[in-house]
XYZ file of C-alpha atoms in Angstrom:
758
model
C 0.383 0.226 0.014
C 1.222 3.625 -0.761
C -0.057 6.631 0.543
C -0.334 7.831 -3.005
C -2.978 5.126 -3.654
C -4.888 6.555 -0.477
C -4.830 10.057 -2.021
C -5.586 9.070 -5.469
C -2.922 11.214 -6.951
C -3.649 10.369 -10.485
C -7.300 11.495 -9.928
C -6.380 14.847 -8.428
C -4.087 15.755 -11.236
C -6.691 15.147 -13.749
C -8.817 17.324 -12.398
C -6.449 20.132 -11.722
C -5.226 19.771 -15.134
C -8.533 20.554 -16.937
C -9.923 22.746 -14.097
C -8.491 26.336 -15.191
C -10.007 25.913 -18.686
C -13.627 24.789 -17.116
C -13.562 27.691 -14.672
C -12.249 30.358 -18.021
C -14.951 29.122 -20.246
C -17.905 29.291 -17.597
C -16.499 32.965 -16.882
C -16.424 33.713 -20.809
C -20.071 32.236 -21.600
C -21.785 33.678 -18.299
C -19.735 37.157 -18.781
C -19.605 37.819 -15.219
C -17.234 37.365 -12.437
C -17.618 33.775 -10.396
C -17.824 33.032 -6.712
C -15.698 30.051 -5.687
C -18.726 27.737 -5.384
C -19.532 28.529 -8.926
C -16.149 27.815 -10.118
C -16.337 24.397 -8.560
C -19.950 23.794 -9.941
C -19.257 24.683 -13.550
C -16.001 22.760 -13.233
C -17.596 20.063 -12.480
C -20.710 19.578 -15.055
C -21.647 16.238 -16.422
C -20.170 15.887 -20.165
C -23.692 16.119 -21.478
C -24.390 19.360 -19.469
C -23.637 22.614 -21.533
C -22.291 25.905 -19.454
C -25.239 28.391 -19.130
C -26.613 30.336 -16.818
C -28.597 28.350 -14.533
C -31.698 29.704 -12.459
C -30.837 28.884 -8.569
C -33.089 26.814 -6.578
C -34.999 26.148 -9.851
C -33.077 24.346 -12.523
C -31.833 20.754 -12.055
C -28.031 20.242 -13.414
C -26.227 17.505 -13.767
C -22.567 17.195 -12.177
C -20.049 14.381 -12.412
C -18.643 14.439 -8.718
C -14.918 13.227 -8.131
C -15.170 10.786 -5.327
C -17.657 8.984 -3.130
C -17.306 8.408 0.834
C -19.730 6.134 2.813
C -19.979 5.587 6.552
C -20.511 2.068 7.765
C -24.162 2.318 8.764
C -25.196 4.216 5.437
C -22.714 1.954 3.413
C -24.903 -1.053 3.934
C -27.738 0.604 2.130
C -25.887 1.918 -0.204
C -23.906 -1.185 -1.087
C -26.818 -3.161 -0.998
C -28.181 -1.013 -3.916
C -24.661 -0.686 -5.700
C -25.097 -4.910 -5.999
C -28.088 -3.960 -7.630
C -27.137 -1.868 -10.160
C -25.530 -4.261 -12.700
C -21.896 -2.531 -12.278
C -19.095 -4.738 -11.355
C -16.540 -1.896 -10.412
C -17.023 1.386 -9.291
C -16.341 4.765 -11.759
C -14.981 7.014 -9.315
C -12.550 6.883 -6.149
C -15.090 5.426 -3.318
C -14.380 4.797 0.343
C -15.922 3.096 3.289
C -15.390 4.271 6.995
C -16.078 2.180 9.807
C -17.077 4.742 12.245
C -20.763 4.682 13.345
C -21.282 1.021 14.846
C -18.526 1.323 17.614
C -20.868 1.828 20.603
C -19.026 4.005 23.471
C -19.074 2.369 27.165
C -16.108 1.766 28.794
C -13.171 2.463 27.015
C -11.714 2.863 23.769
C -9.877 -0.577 23.488
C -12.902 -2.701 25.407
C -15.441 -0.543 23.242
C -13.455 -1.383 19.948
C -13.087 -5.119 20.733
C -16.710 -5.404 21.608
C -17.698 -3.843 18.193
C -15.776 -6.111 16.225
C -17.426 -8.924 17.476
C -21.014 -8.015 17.763
C -20.483 -6.429 14.074
C -17.906 -8.807 12.295
C -20.864 -9.935 10.129
C -21.683 -6.273 8.960
C -17.672 -5.484 8.868
C -17.368 -8.475 6.697
C -19.810 -7.708 4.276
C -18.738 -4.020 3.722
C -15.281 -5.199 3.679
C -15.904 -7.992 0.783
C -18.098 -5.749 -1.141
C -15.209 -3.330 -1.086
C -13.096 -5.556 -2.186
C -15.387 -6.575 -4.911
C -15.745 -3.335 -6.605
C -12.822 -1.591 -5.855
C -13.626 0.604 -2.857
C -11.202 1.338 -0.130
C -11.949 0.120 3.209
C -11.247 2.114 6.528
C -11.183 -0.234 9.348
C -12.800 0.153 12.429
C -10.832 2.417 14.929
C -9.534 4.231 11.778
C -11.647 7.431 13.017
C -14.665 9.554 12.177
C -15.368 9.365 8.499
C -15.080 13.485 7.959
C -11.797 13.457 9.919
C -10.222 10.778 7.768
C -11.324 12.322 4.703
C -10.520 15.712 5.654
C -6.913 13.986 6.569
C -6.818 12.283 3.141
C -8.941 13.016 0.352
C -10.427 16.460 0.836
C -8.556 18.547 -1.793
C -9.188 22.312 -3.061
C -11.405 22.638 -6.163
C -12.510 19.177 -6.028
C -16.317 17.651 -5.413
C -17.233 15.174 -3.620
C -20.384 13.540 -2.536
C -20.770 11.095 0.806
C -23.778 9.287 2.653
C -23.825 11.467 5.549
C -25.110 14.886 5.982
C -21.739 16.253 7.790
C -19.784 15.834 4.321
C -19.434 19.437 3.934
C -16.700 19.113 6.518
C -14.212 18.944 3.239
C -15.534 22.502 2.201
C -12.947 23.751 4.919
C -10.316 22.982 2.477
C -11.784 24.444 -0.476
C -14.003 21.344 -1.513
C -17.703 21.311 -3.050
C -18.892 18.246 -0.699
C -22.174 17.082 -0.123
C -24.310 14.841 2.098
C -26.893 12.407 0.083
C -28.674 9.481 0.339
C -27.017 5.863 -0.608
C -28.986 6.099 -4.036
C -27.163 9.343 -5.174
C -23.798 7.770 -4.557
C -24.863 4.444 -6.136
C -25.750 6.730 -9.176
C -22.130 8.194 -8.933
C -20.444 5.104 -8.289
C -22.167 3.639 -11.275
C -20.980 6.349 -13.584
C -24.210 8.128 -14.004
C -24.677 11.652 -13.984
C -26.017 12.932 -10.161
C -28.283 15.561 -9.857
C -28.701 18.798 -8.209
C -30.812 21.561 -7.937
C -28.258 24.413 -8.776
C -27.765 25.925 -5.194
C -28.430 29.540 -4.650
C -25.335 31.268 -2.435
C -25.461 32.916 0.899
C -22.161 34.741 1.535
C -20.501 35.068 5.074
C -17.873 37.946 5.366
C -15.734 37.631 8.162
C -13.551 40.347 9.365
C -11.503 40.727 12.047
C -9.542 37.737 14.322
C -10.842 35.586 17.126
C -9.498 35.981 20.546
C -9.788 34.617 24.145
C -12.193 32.313 24.598
C -14.052 32.496 21.045
C -13.387 29.460 18.423
C -14.334 28.853 14.976
C -17.090 26.277 16.526
C -18.381 29.964 17.519
C -18.827 31.276 14.108
C -21.219 28.406 13.085
C -23.383 28.827 16.470
C -23.964 32.085 15.876
C -24.856 31.661 12.127
C -27.295 28.812 13.291
C -28.967 31.571 15.378
C -29.547 33.614 12.603
C -30.466 31.061 9.847
C -32.428 28.768 11.948
C -32.551 25.446 11.145
C -33.729 25.475 7.780
C -32.512 28.714 6.498
C -29.509 27.561 4.449
C -32.065 24.624 2.495
C -31.020 24.638 -1.509
C -27.761 26.982 -0.856
C -24.280 27.068 -0.416
C -22.906 28.771 2.127
C -19.389 30.332 0.905
C -17.260 32.320 3.740
C -15.043 35.062 2.380
C -13.248 37.998 3.591
C -9.901 38.783 5.322
C -11.112 37.156 8.537
C -10.877 33.583 6.537
C -6.976 33.738 6.365
C -6.946 33.715 10.333
C -8.945 30.387 10.718
C -7.000 27.445 11.109
C -7.607 24.593 8.240
C -9.693 22.234 10.583
C -11.293 25.381 12.186
C -12.650 25.902 8.678
C -13.787 22.297 8.588
C -15.525 22.395 12.063
C -17.775 25.308 10.554
C -18.153 24.198 7.262
C -19.433 20.442 9.272
C -22.159 22.073 11.310
C -23.401 23.799 8.158
C -25.493 21.072 7.893
C -27.596 22.141 10.854
C -28.768 25.062 9.147
C -30.121 22.900 6.057
C -27.296 23.902 3.813
C -26.514 22.279 0.673
C -22.737 22.755 1.485
C -20.480 25.126 3.076
C -16.743 26.185 1.728
C -13.528 28.493 2.187
C -11.404 29.739 -0.250
C -7.789 28.305 -0.414
C -5.288 29.503 1.548
C -1.939 28.994 3.271
C -3.355 27.612 5.997
C -5.030 24.962 3.591
C -1.485 24.439 2.062
C -0.003 23.943 5.173
C -2.377 21.661 6.439
C -2.102 19.745 3.160
C 1.473 19.282 3.962
C 0.878 18.353 7.195
C -0.956 15.228 6.305
C 1.569 14.018 3.588
C -0.138 15.602 0.516
C 2.840 18.135 -0.656
C 2.261 17.229 -3.918
C -1.815 18.636 -3.785
C -0.529 21.597 -1.906
C 1.990 22.502 -4.714
C -0.996 21.891 -7.206
C -3.241 23.864 -5.424
C -0.906 26.877 -5.003
C -0.087 26.805 -8.470
C -4.081 27.167 -8.970
C -4.627 29.680 -6.089
C -6.572 32.122 -8.016
C -9.105 29.631 -9.546
C -9.506 28.704 -6.140
C -11.063 31.843 -4.414
C -13.585 33.816 -5.436
C -12.911 36.518 -8.390
C -11.992 39.879 -6.937
C -15.322 41.451 -8.363
C -16.926 39.184 -5.843
C -15.231 39.908 -2.977
C -15.821 43.995 -3.739
C -19.115 43.877 -4.318
C -20.519 40.601 -2.884
C -23.887 41.671 -2.993
C -24.242 41.534 -6.497
C -23.175 38.131 -6.844
C -24.813 36.041 -3.638
C -28.234 36.035 -2.684
C -27.441 36.761 0.693
C -24.584 38.466 2.595
C -24.315 38.173 6.505
C -21.067 39.648 8.090
C -19.219 38.465 11.515
C -16.723 40.134 12.961
C -14.497 37.812 14.390
C -12.690 40.309 16.858
C -16.209 40.605 18.788
C -17.604 37.242 18.676
C -18.340 35.495 22.111
C -18.441 32.034 22.416
C -21.834 30.598 22.357
C -23.834 27.501 24.141
C -26.905 26.523 21.567
C -29.683 24.379 22.908
C -31.259 22.040 24.122
C -33.444 20.289 21.799
C -32.525 22.332 18.726
C -29.212 23.598 17.478
C -30.566 26.902 16.300
C -31.106 28.056 20.045
C -28.212 30.429 20.102
C -26.977 31.668 23.406
C -23.893 33.976 24.068
C -21.966 32.445 27.058
C -22.928 35.591 28.731
C -26.693 35.192 28.893
C -26.452 31.480 29.054
C -27.216 31.524 32.764
C -30.360 34.107 32.368
C -31.909 31.643 29.870
C -31.243 28.744 32.258
C -32.606 30.121 34.961
C -35.688 31.574 32.756
C -36.549 28.026 31.456
C -36.040 25.912 34.422
C -33.425 23.895 32.410
C -31.246 21.603 35.017
C -28.308 23.961 35.907
C -25.870 20.669 37.095
C -24.083 19.904 34.036
C -23.476 16.156 34.651
C -21.614 15.233 31.390
C -19.164 17.098 29.137
C -18.338 15.458 25.437
C -15.717 16.231 23.413
C -15.081 14.655 19.981
C -17.682 14.003 17.038
C -16.796 14.837 13.345
C -17.086 18.350 14.070
C -14.650 19.033 16.758
C -11.956 16.094 17.344
C -9.009 17.492 15.523
C -5.512 17.910 17.011
C -6.083 21.496 17.623
C -9.617 21.320 19.331
C -8.018 18.843 21.750
C -5.017 20.503 22.474
C -6.786 23.803 23.078
C -9.483 21.935 25.210
C -6.447 19.956 27.444
C -5.018 23.887 28.317
C -7.924 24.681 30.103
C -7.686 21.419 31.771
C -4.078 21.606 32.660
C -4.916 25.366 34.130
C -7.454 24.084 36.214
C -5.071 21.234 37.456
C -2.302 23.535 37.978
C -4.721 25.946 39.917
C -5.811 22.706 42.008
C -9.577 22.979 40.565
C -10.915 19.556 40.177
C -13.371 18.363 37.207
C -17.068 18.333 38.646
C -18.439 16.798 35.532
C -18.039 13.318 33.616
C -15.629 14.196 30.914
C -15.572 11.809 27.781
C -13.334 12.316 24.819
C -13.724 10.592 21.150
C -10.700 11.260 19.142
C -11.507 12.020 15.276
C -9.031 9.747 14.033
C -6.386 7.079 14.605
C -3.524 9.837 13.503
C -5.010 12.250 15.770
C -4.991 9.925 18.528
C -2.129 8.465 18.199
C -0.097 12.196 17.968
C -2.684 13.385 21.151
C -1.127 10.326 23.098
C 2.562 10.976 21.873
C 2.071 14.770 23.016
C 0.844 13.964 26.466
C -2.568 15.208 25.379
C -4.723 12.441 26.106
C -2.828 11.365 29.114
C -3.734 15.015 30.695
C -7.159 14.250 30.450
C -7.248 11.003 31.779
C -5.514 12.586 34.982
C -8.359 14.600 35.862
C -10.567 11.859 35.513
C -11.434 11.540 31.629
C -12.389 8.382 29.828
C -10.877 8.248 26.299
C -13.265 6.456 24.010
C -12.994 5.240 20.555
C -12.107 7.201 17.373
C -15.627 7.552 16.459
C -18.732 8.743 16.107
C -19.954 7.428 19.692
C -22.369 9.382 21.902
C -22.981 12.007 19.124
C -25.404 9.450 17.097
C -26.499 7.783 20.297
C -23.937 5.261 20.420
C -23.547 5.775 24.233
C -24.341 3.214 26.678
C -24.752 5.903 29.414
C -25.445 4.268 32.712
C -27.495 6.159 35.242
C -30.090 5.127 37.906
C -33.037 6.957 36.773
C -32.262 7.185 32.778
C -35.083 9.074 32.282
C -34.765 12.009 34.753
C -34.369 15.711 33.668
C -30.491 16.349 33.287
C -27.954 18.790 31.206
C -24.964 17.629 29.092
C -22.534 19.689 27.437
C -21.413 18.696 23.782
C -18.818 19.759 21.081
C -21.020 17.766 18.805
C -23.524 19.052 16.207
C -26.792 18.247 17.113
C -28.861 18.090 19.704
C -32.203 16.559 19.374
C -34.534 14.988 22.230
C -33.054 11.653 22.736
C -30.087 11.968 19.949
C -27.266 11.460 22.485
C -28.443 8.776 25.142
C -32.532 8.156 24.121
C -33.267 10.060 27.308
C -36.058 12.445 26.080
C -35.256 14.665 29.156
C -31.394 15.131 28.882
C -30.927 18.603 27.984
C -27.864 18.755 25.267
C -26.047 22.171 25.090
C -23.473 22.531 21.757
C -20.467 24.334 22.440
C -16.940 24.388 21.368
C -14.511 22.084 22.967
C -12.913 24.959 25.188
C -16.285 25.762 26.269
C -17.012 22.228 27.112
C -13.909 21.685 29.195
C -14.920 25.084 31.154
C -18.523 23.874 31.783
C -17.346 20.544 32.510
C -14.947 21.412 35.237
C -17.442 23.958 37.076
C -19.500 21.412 36.472
C -22.438 24.416 36.067
C -24.238 25.537 33.015
C -24.255 28.812 34.399
C -20.549 29.617 34.841
C -19.067 31.974 32.056
C -15.239 31.271 31.827
C -14.608 34.897 30.204
C -15.646 36.706 33.815
C -16.648 34.341 36.740
C -14.301 32.683 39.263
C -14.002 28.934 40.309
C -13.113 27.913 44.298
C -10.350 25.170 44.079
C -8.996 22.838 46.726
C -7.744 25.162 49.074
C -10.627 27.512 48.739
C -9.175 30.539 47.038
C -11.218 31.806 44.142
C -9.381 31.531 40.740
C -10.293 32.729 37.371
C -9.312 30.054 34.383
C -6.554 30.933 31.753
C -7.843 31.781 28.178
C -7.358 28.482 25.894
C -4.258 28.139 24.067
C -3.209 24.949 21.739
C -1.585 24.076 18.373
C -3.228 24.639 14.951
C -0.688 21.579 13.924
C 1.428 19.252 15.944
C 4.763 20.654 16.347
C 6.441 17.226 15.798
C 4.311 16.516 13.024
C 1.308 13.707 12.627
C 2.079 10.089 13.521
C 0.528 7.130 13.578
C 1.411 3.076 13.751
C -1.437 1.188 13.191
C -2.181 0.027 9.174
C -6.112 1.212 9.561
C -6.825 1.219 5.823
C -7.296 -1.585 3.398
C -6.657 -1.189 -0.442
C -9.366 -3.257 -2.587
C -8.128 -6.230 -4.346
C -6.319 -5.914 -7.602
C -8.354 -9.003 -8.715
C -11.842 -9.173 -7.678
C -13.025 -12.256 -9.499
C -12.594 -14.457 -7.242
C -14.643 -12.759 -4.516
C -18.312 -13.696 -3.481
C -20.333 -11.780 -1.455
C -22.954 -13.701 0.391
C -25.568 -12.743 2.882
C -27.056 -15.359 5.297
C -31.089 -15.964 4.703
C -31.536 -16.017 8.141
C -29.407 -12.886 9.071
C -31.014 -10.320 11.301
C -28.297 -7.689 10.262
C -28.512 -7.835 6.635
C -30.790 -8.738 3.776
C -30.676 -8.687 0.272
C -32.726 -5.831 -1.377
C -35.921 -6.440 -3.844
C -36.774 -3.764 -6.193
C -39.724 -1.472 -5.381
C -42.927 -2.339 -7.139
C -43.557 -0.061 -9.892
C -46.500 2.588 -10.651
C -49.362 0.622 -11.508
C -50.594 3.969 -13.734
C -53.572 4.963 -11.429
C -54.550 7.535 -8.985
C -53.642 7.027 -5.038
C -57.187 5.469 -3.658
C -58.573 4.681 -0.550
C -55.076 5.942 1.253
C -55.405 5.859 5.333
C -53.880 8.781 7.040
C -51.203 6.796 8.740
C -49.641 9.436 11.032
C -50.263 13.760 10.939
C -46.888 14.327 12.825
C -46.710 17.599 14.909
C -44.081 19.670 15.274
C -40.232 18.972 14.954
C -39.944 15.690 12.546
C -36.304 14.924 11.999
C -34.800 11.847 10.137
C -34.024 10.902 14.045
C -38.448 11.339 14.470
C -38.416 9.118 11.610
C -35.787 6.401 11.780
C -33.688 6.531 15.346
C -29.924 5.647 15.481
C -28.843 4.181 18.902
C -29.481 0.707 18.829
C -31.484 0.706 15.640
C -27.961 1.421 13.983
C -27.605 -2.710 13.639
C -30.090 -2.961 11.584
C -29.052 -0.264 8.624
C -28.467 -3.382 6.181
C -31.762 -4.858 6.616
C -34.670 -2.723 5.839
C -37.729 -5.276 7.147
C -36.029 -5.472 10.920
C -35.090 -1.473 10.359
C -38.514 -0.614 9.584
C -39.981 -1.422 12.731
C -38.712 2.104 13.974
C -40.457 3.656 11.357
C -41.555 7.372 12.734
C -41.736 5.766 16.398
C -40.428 9.226 17.398
C -42.556 11.429 15.510
C -45.762 13.331 17.962
C -49.183 12.311 16.861
C -50.875 15.455 16.502
C -54.059 14.273 17.700
C -53.120 13.123 21.036
C -49.719 14.472 21.794
C -47.912 10.956 21.882
C -45.173 8.973 19.904
C -45.804 5.567 18.568
C -49.429 5.948 19.268
C -51.746 5.986 16.162
C -55.314 5.121 15.323
C -56.268 1.574 13.729
C -59.664 2.729 12.629
C -60.720 -0.550 12.377
C -60.581 -1.612 15.968
C -60.566 1.867 17.659
C -57.098 1.358 19.409
C -54.095 3.056 19.305
C -51.380 0.988 17.905
C -47.700 1.522 17.182
C -46.693 2.920 13.361
C -45.252 0.482 12.109
C -47.650 -2.060 13.164
C -50.717 0.015 11.618
C -48.142 0.220 8.421
C -47.744 -3.355 8.389
C -51.499 -4.113 8.914
C -52.326 -1.601 5.823
C -49.667 -3.586 3.968
C -50.882 -6.840 4.421
C -54.200 -5.933 3.424
C -53.044 -4.339 0.152
C -53.442 -0.926 1.118
C -51.562 2.219 0.984
C -50.959 5.117 3.455
C -50.233 8.490 3.913
C -47.844 10.605 6.399
C -48.626 14.421 6.982
C -46.211 16.632 8.956
C -44.987 20.159 9.361
C -41.913 22.342 8.452
C -38.538 21.035 7.541
C -39.835 17.549 7.408
C -36.587 14.906 7.355
C -34.553 17.467 8.919
C -30.755 16.237 10.183
C -29.055 12.894 9.316
C -29.119 11.887 5.235
C -30.073 8.282 6.516
C -32.190 7.415 3.534
C -33.648 4.412 5.798
C -36.166 7.300 6.483
C -37.407 7.256 2.913
C -36.961 3.358 2.250
C -38.683 2.416 5.529
C -42.273 4.157 4.464
C -41.618 2.839 0.953
C -41.396 -0.685 2.230
C -44.342 -0.163 4.338
C -46.414 1.070 1.380
C -46.882 4.336 2.544
C -47.610 6.184 -0.827
C -47.266 9.597 -0.056
C -45.243 12.223 2.447
C -47.216 15.330 2.276
C -45.928 18.243 4.387
C -45.148 22.147 4.987
C -41.759 22.002 3.560
C -39.177 19.392 3.438
C -35.498 19.321 4.309
C -33.335 18.845 1.422
C -32.208 15.742 1.226
C -34.794 13.701 2.568
C -36.908 15.046 -0.150
C -34.448 13.824 -2.313
C -34.225 10.260 -0.551
C -38.059 10.074 -1.325
C -37.878 10.729 -4.989
C -35.192 8.011 -5.409
C -37.283 5.625 -3.534
C -40.275 6.050 -5.967
C -42.546 7.935 -3.294
C -44.537 10.696 -3.721
C -43.283 13.931 -1.835
C -45.861 16.399 -1.776
C -46.233 19.985 0.115
C -49.211 22.076 1.075
C -49.708 24.961 -1.281
C -52.012 26.429 1.403
C -50.182 25.396 4.322
C -53.274 25.823 6.929
C -54.559 23.008 5.036
C -52.576 21.153 7.121
C -55.206 21.347 9.734
C -57.762 19.735 7.804
C -56.320 16.510 7.936
C -58.411 14.356 10.548
C -57.694 11.737 12.075
C -59.733 8.911 10.046
C -59.568 10.322 6.809
C -59.312 8.392 3.871
C -57.336 9.954 0.817
C -57.138 10.066 -3.008
C -54.036 11.696 -4.776
C -55.178 12.509 -8.059
C -53.922 13.654 -11.474
C -51.027 11.368 -11.429
C -52.019 10.234 -15.144
C -50.802 13.732 -15.947
C -47.982 14.025 -13.640
C -45.641 16.679 -15.112
C -42.953 19.016 -13.476
C -44.877 22.380 -12.578
C -48.167 20.566 -12.482
C -49.738 20.640 -9.079
C -52.251 17.574 -7.992
C -55.250 17.469 -6.227
C -55.747 15.581 -2.640
C -59.306 14.714 -1.413
C -59.738 14.109 1.711
C -62.948 11.872 2.720
C -64.085 12.638 6.442
C -65.611 9.954 8.578
C -68.882 12.155 8.455
C -69.213 11.693 4.945
C -68.058 15.135 3.651
C -65.017 15.459 1.424
C -62.582 18.665 1.106
C -60.227 19.249 -1.666
C -56.806 20.722 -1.029
C -54.051 21.364 -3.588
C -50.682 19.939 -3.549
C -47.294 20.793 -4.976
C -44.100 19.085 -5.901
C -40.397 19.794 -7.437
C -40.220 16.594 -9.862
C -38.738 17.037 -12.736
C -39.108 14.530 -15.933
C -36.470 12.372 -15.047
C -37.543 12.367 -11.234
C -41.161 11.338 -12.307
C -39.615 8.634 -14.462
C -38.348 7.141 -11.181
C -41.860 7.314 -9.679
C -43.332 5.415 -12.543
C -40.445 2.860 -12.276
C -40.638 2.630 -9.015
C -37.407 4.142 -7.937
C -34.060 5.650 -9.405
C -32.470 1.968 -9.159
C -35.169 0.312 -10.984
C -34.915 3.054 -13.734
C -31.612 2.754 -13.884
C -31.493 -0.814 -14.638
C -33.987 -0.514 -17.205
C -32.055 2.094 -18.992
C -28.957 -0.409 -18.931
C -31.300 -3.170 -20.469
C-alpha cells in the first residue's frame, strides 16, 4: 500500500489539469465574475451538460463528482443497492469508513473489541463488497469518516458526495462536498450523472480575528441562530473576507461541518496558506503544490469580493474580533445563546443547572487543535488545584489524531483529571453511548462539542438537555459542573478555598512534531476481485438482500389511510432512530420497525401511538403500517415544516416505501430527505396552502388525483374523505422534474437505472 494510492493522486492531477480551462470557459460564457462555489460547480458539470446561467433553486443540473465516501451505517444500504446496479467496479474513487457502529461504554480498547465482535458480520460484508467493487476500506478504529476524509481525500477545487449529512466538512479545504442518500452515491459509483438543483449562494463575510475564548465553532453557532435550522436550505454557504485567512484549516472544517444544521447544501472556504500548510502536514505536499499554482482559481473573483451583494443571494457579516463564545440548545442546534446570556436563559427556562457530562469529539470537533486547546483549559485548572466536577468523555477524530495526541501528552492529561478516552468513532454524538444512570429518564444537562442535540439524540433520554459548544467551553463547563458558569468573567473555588479564574485557551493548529501513527487502518481493494463472492445469510438479522420496489400501477392513489399526522419537529431521528437501531441498517425489514416511532401524533400528543380505525385502538406506527400493507392498502404521512431535517439516512425514506406509504405531504422538506424520497419512488408533496395541514382528520381516507398527468410544475389534488361523509379538496405542489417522474413510474431511481441499462 502506498500513500499515493490512498490519496488518488492520478485523479487529482486530472481534475487540476482541466480545472482552469473549465473555469475560464464558464466565466466567458456567463460574462460575469464567479464565486468560488460557481467555479467548482461549473468545473464539475456532467459531460452532457452545457455551460449556461442556471437559475438558482429552480434548475436541476447534472454533475460529475470526483469521489464518494460512505460511513458504515449508511454504506450497508448503499452497497446493497450497488450490488443491484449491474456494475462490477466503481466508476470513481470511493471509500467506506467504519465509525458509526462502535458503542461508547467502557473505554477505547474494550469498546473497539466489542464492536469488532458484535458487528463482525457487517464489517465482513462491507469489506467484501469493497474488495469486490474496488472501494477503499477504513477499518473500525481508523476514525470518524469526515476527519479521515479531511486528512486524506479532501482537496481544494474538488467535488465529492458522501452518505452522511456532515460530508460538507471537506469544504474547509475548499472542496464542494455534499451529503446525500445511498441511492445518489450509487448513481455516482455506477458512472451516472449526479443531479442537484442549482443552489442559491449565501455569502458570509468574515472580518477581524478570533481571540480569547472564541473559536471557529462559535462562528457557526452564531450563524445557526441567524439562519435557523432551515435558513440554508438549497443554498451553499460561502465564506469570504480577510477573516477567513486567520482561521485554521481544521477550524474551517468545523464551520463547514455544522452548516448541515442550518440545512445548507454545503459550505466552503477559499484556499489559502492555512490550507496549504495542512495539506503538507498530512502528507499531501504534491496536492498543496498543485493547488498553489491554481490559487487564483480556488478563490472568488476579485469583483465578487469587492461587491458581494451583486453575486450572492444573501450576505451576512460576522466580526471575529467581537465574537463571543456560544452555547446552543437544548433540543435544537439553532437555539443560540452567547455564553454571557446562558445563565439567564437556564434560570428563566428552568433547565437543569448542574452540568453532568462534558463530551468532546464528533466529526465536528475532534482535531488535534480541538484537543490541544481543550487540554490547555484542563491543564490550567489542574495547576490551580481545581477538580473537574462533571464526567468527562473524549472521542479523538482519527487514529492519526489519537496517536499524535497520545504521543504529545494531551490524552494522558485528560486521563489524569478523570476523563475517559473512547474509541476513534462517532459514539455519543449519534446515540452510540451506553450511558449508565439510576434513572435514565430523569431531567439532566450535558454539554457537547457535537453538532446535533435533538431530544434522545445522544443517550435516548427525552429529558436530557443537550447543549452544543466548542471543545474549550465544554472543558470549562465540565470543570465547573455548572451551566451558569461564564469562564470569561467568573471564578471557581479551588481545593484550597481560593477563588481563581481560568486562563484563556491556547493550543496548536498543527502538531509541532508532526502527525504520526503506527497502526495500518486502511485496506486497499483487491487488484483482482473476480474470485470474491459476497454472501448474505438468509436468516441474518443484520443484513438482507434488497428486492426492487414495485413500479407505479398507472392509477391515481385511492383509499389511502392516514398513518400519522406528525406535529412539530420531525427529523430523521424521529423517522428512523439511530442508537440501538443502527444494528439493522443493512436489514430493511427489521429496521422498518422503528419507522416514525419518535414522531409526535398531532391528535394525542403521543409518540408511537396512532389510530387503527378498524378497532378504535391506538397502536404502534409500524404495526399499523404493516397491517395496511398486508391488506394491500397504502397510507399517507402528513407533517409540518422542514420534514426530514438532520441526517442523510435514506432509511427514513426506504422504510415508508417498504411499508407501502404512498405519499408524504408536508409544509416543507429538508433537501436531502426530499431527494431520498424521490429516489425511492415515493410522492413527496407540499401543501400549497400550509393551513390545509389543519384540515387533515385522524380517520381520513385520502385520494391523490392527477398522477395520470403527473408532470413538472403541475400541482396535484388531494381529496380528504372525512368520517362524517364530507369531502374536502386541497392542492399540493411538488418539485419533480421529468427524470424524477420517471423514477416514480419505475418504482425507484435504481429500477429506472436498471431499465436504462437493459
